[in-house]
Amino acid sequence: INELIKLIIISSKYEGGGSMFTNLKCSMLRAKIDAVDMAEILGISTQAIYQKLNGKSSWNLEQMNLVKNFINKKLNDNLTLEYLFNKGN
């Protein structure tokens, strides 16, 4: 839980961070997925995850699909890429 709170706090500190990928961040919280989990799934650092969540670096399609599939498995859901990676929500 501490890592989830840290994710929210760090994400909101960056310009635009609070509103970037809101659906993705909320879905991560619902699924109890933190930045460490995401880093392991994608094979990148937690800092890189924070940069992606705040729009400071871009996601590639393979990363997006890995995240989508992991979240959907954890939530037993069928969330779409469009829903999770909508920057404007």
PDB file of C-alpha atoms in Angstrom:
ATOM      1  CA  ILE A   1       0.000   0.000   0.000  1.00  0.00           C
ATOM      2  CA  ASN A   2       2.819   2.432   0.766  1.00  0.00           C
ATOM      3  CA  GLU A   3       4.120   2.037  -2.785  1.00  0.00           C
ATOM      4  CA  LEU A   4       0.617   2.793  -4.154  1.00  0.00           C
ATOM      5  CA  ILE A   5       0.410   5.979  -2.103  1.00  0.00           C
ATOM      6  CA  LYS A   6       3.921   6.910  -3.227  1.00  0.00           C
ATOM      7  CA  LEU A   7       2.850   6.379  -6.853  1.00  0.00           C
ATOM      8  CA  ILE A   8      -0.047   8.819  -6.457  1.00  0.00           C
ATOM      9  CA  ILE A   9       2.044  11.433  -4.661  1.00  0.00           C
ATOM     10  CA  ILE A  10       4.971  11.282  -7.076  1.00  0.00           C
ATOM     11  CA  SER A  11       2.674  11.245 -10.092  1.00  0.00           C
ATOM     12  CA  SER A  12       0.874  14.370  -8.927  1.00  0.00           C
ATOM     13  CA  LYS A  13       4.110  16.295  -8.261  1.00  0.00           C
ATOM     14  CA  TYR A  14       5.064  16.543 -11.924  1.00  0.00           C
ATOM     15  CA  GLU A  15       3.456  19.084 -14.206  1.00  0.00           C
ATOM     16  CA  GLY A  16       0.437  17.384 -15.706  1.00  0.00           C
ATOM     17  CA  GLY A  17       1.147  14.279 -13.657  1.00  0.00           C
ATOM     18  CA  GLY A  18      -2.077  14.393 -11.737  1.00  0.00           C
ATOM     19  CA  SER A  19      -4.202  14.222 -14.865  1.00  0.00           C
ATOM     20  CA  MET A  20      -2.116  11.993 -17.148  1.00  0.00           C
ATOM     21  CA  PHE A  21      -3.344   8.422 -17.595  1.00  0.00           C
ATOM     22  CA  THR A  22      -5.924   8.707 -14.808  1.00  0.00           C
ATOM     23  CA  ASN A  23      -7.726   5.525 -15.867  1.00  0.00           C
ATOM     24  CA  LEU A  24      -4.461   3.596 -15.875  1.00  0.00           C
ATOM     25  CA  LYS A  25      -3.460   4.883 -12.423  1.00  0.00           C
ATOM     26  CA  CYS A  26      -6.897   4.152 -10.964  1.00  0.00           C
ATOM     27  CA  SER A  27      -6.884   0.680 -12.492  1.00  0.00           C
ATOM     28  CA  MET A  28      -3.438   0.054 -10.993  1.00  0.00           C
ATOM     29  CA  LEU A  29      -4.774   1.045  -7.584  1.00  0.00           C
ATOM     30  CA  ARG A  30      -7.842  -1.178  -7.949  1.00  0.00           C
ATOM     31  CA  ALA A  31      -5.625  -4.094  -8.991  1.00  0.00           C
ATOM     32  CA  LYS A  32      -3.109  -3.349  -6.198  1.00  0.00           C
ATOM     33  CA  ILE A  33      -0.315  -2.965  -8.755  1.00  0.00           C
ATOM     34  CA  ASP A  34       2.515  -0.621  -7.796  1.00  0.00           C
ATOM     35  CA  ALA A  35       5.467   0.870  -9.677  1.00  0.00           C
ATOM     36  CA  VAL A  36       7.718  -2.025  -8.650  1.00  0.00           C
ATOM     37  CA  ASP A  37       5.253  -4.516 -10.179  1.00  0.00           C
ATOM     38  CA  MET A  38       5.057  -2.455 -13.367  1.00  0.00           C
ATOM     39  CA  ALA A  39       8.847  -2.192 -13.597  1.00  0.00           C
ATOM     40  CA  GLU A  40       9.175  -5.962 -13.281  1.00  0.00           C
ATOM     41  CA  ILE A  41       6.513  -6.604 -15.927  1.00  0.00           C
ATOM     42  CA  LEU A  42       8.165  -4.232 -18.390  1.00  0.00           C
ATOM     43  CA  GLY A  43      11.795  -4.852 -17.446  1.00  0.00           C
ATOM     44  CA  ILE A  44      12.477  -1.172 -16.727  1.00  0.00           C
ATOM     45  CA  SER A  45      13.187   0.938 -13.634  1.00  0.00           C
ATOM     46  CA  THR A  46      10.552   2.375 -11.335  1.00  0.00           C
ATOM     47  CA  GLN A  47      11.758   5.852 -12.308  1.00  0.00           C
ATOM     48  CA  ALA A  48      10.993   4.985 -15.932  1.00  0.00           C
ATOM     49  CA  ILE A  49       7.477   3.925 -14.888  1.00  0.00           C
ATOM     50  CA  TYR A  50       6.902   7.259 -13.147  1.00  0.00           C
ATOM     51  CA  GLN A  51       8.103   9.075 -16.272  1.00  0.00           C
ATOM     52  CA  LYS A  52       5.695   7.082 -18.428  1.00  0.00           C
ATOM     53  CA  LEU A  53       2.764   7.632 -16.055  1.00  0.00           C
ATOM     54  CA  ASN A  54       3.434  11.370 -16.116  1.00  0.00           C
ATOM     55  CA  GLY A  55       3.781  11.617 -19.879  1.00  0.00           C
ATOM     56  CA  LYS A  56       7.501  12.404 -19.710  1.00  0.00           C
ATOM     57  CA  SER A  57       8.348   9.339 -21.817  1.00  0.00           C
ATOM     58  CA  SER A  58       6.192   7.394 -24.214  1.00  0.00           C
ATOM     59  CA  TRP A  59       4.787   3.887 -24.097  1.00  0.00           C
ATOM     60  CA  ASN A  60       5.324   1.477 -26.952  1.00  0.00           C
ATOM     61  CA  LEU A  61       2.554  -0.864 -28.053  1.00  0.00           C
ATOM     62  CA  GLU A  62       4.208  -3.944 -26.556  1.00  0.00           C
ATOM     63  CA  GLN A  63       4.459  -2.240 -23.137  1.00  0.00           C
ATOM     64  CA  MET A  64       0.869  -1.067 -23.335  1.00  0.00           C
ATOM     65  CA  ASN A  65      -0.375  -4.570 -24.134  1.00  0.00           C
ATOM     66  CA  LEU A  66       1.678  -6.124 -21.314  1.00  0.00           C
ATOM     67  CA  VAL A  67       0.220  -3.638 -18.825  1.00  0.00           C
ATOM     68  CA  LYS A  68      -3.321  -4.050 -20.157  1.00  0.00           C
ATOM     69  CA  ASN A  69      -3.158  -7.827 -19.954  1.00  0.00           C
ATOM     70  CA  PHE A  70      -1.671  -7.779 -16.445  1.00  0.00           C
ATOM     71  CA  ILE A  71      -4.299  -5.353 -15.131  1.00  0.00           C
ATOM     72  CA  ASN A  72      -7.138  -7.268 -16.796  1.00  0.00           C
ATOM     73  CA  LYS A  73      -5.901 -10.526 -15.295  1.00  0.00           C
ATOM     74  CA  LYS A  74      -5.649  -9.017 -11.809  1.00  0.00           C
ATOM     75  CA  LEU A  75      -9.092  -7.382 -12.060  1.00  0.00           C
ATOM     76  CA  ASN A  76     -10.743 -10.157 -14.069  1.00  0.00           C
ATOM     77  CA  ASP A  77     -11.821  -7.438 -16.485  1.00  0.00           C
ATOM     78  CA  ASN A  78     -11.548  -6.521 -20.161  1.00  0.00           C
ATOM     79  CA  LEU A  79     -10.269  -2.936 -20.130  1.00  0.00           C
ATOM     80  CA  THR A  80      -9.121  -1.608 -23.498  1.00  0.00           C
ATOM     81  CA  LEU A  81      -5.911   0.157 -24.470  1.00  0.00           C
ATOM     82  CA  GLU A  82      -7.986   3.187 -25.402  1.00  0.00           C
ATOM     83  CA  TYR A  83      -9.483   3.319 -21.908  1.00  0.00           C
ATOM     84  CA  LEU A  84      -6.258   2.722 -19.973  1.00  0.00           C
ATOM     85  CA  PHE A  85      -3.968   4.954 -22.011  1.00  0.00           C
ATOM     86  CA  ASN A  86      -6.259   7.924 -22.631  1.00  0.00           C
ATOM     87  CA  LYS A  87      -4.084  10.934 -21.746  1.00  0.00           C
ATOM     88  CA  GLY A  88      -7.003  13.305 -21.503  1.00  0.00           C
ATOM     89  CA  ASN A  89      -8.987  11.615 -18.725  1.00  0.00           C
TER      90      ASN A  89
END
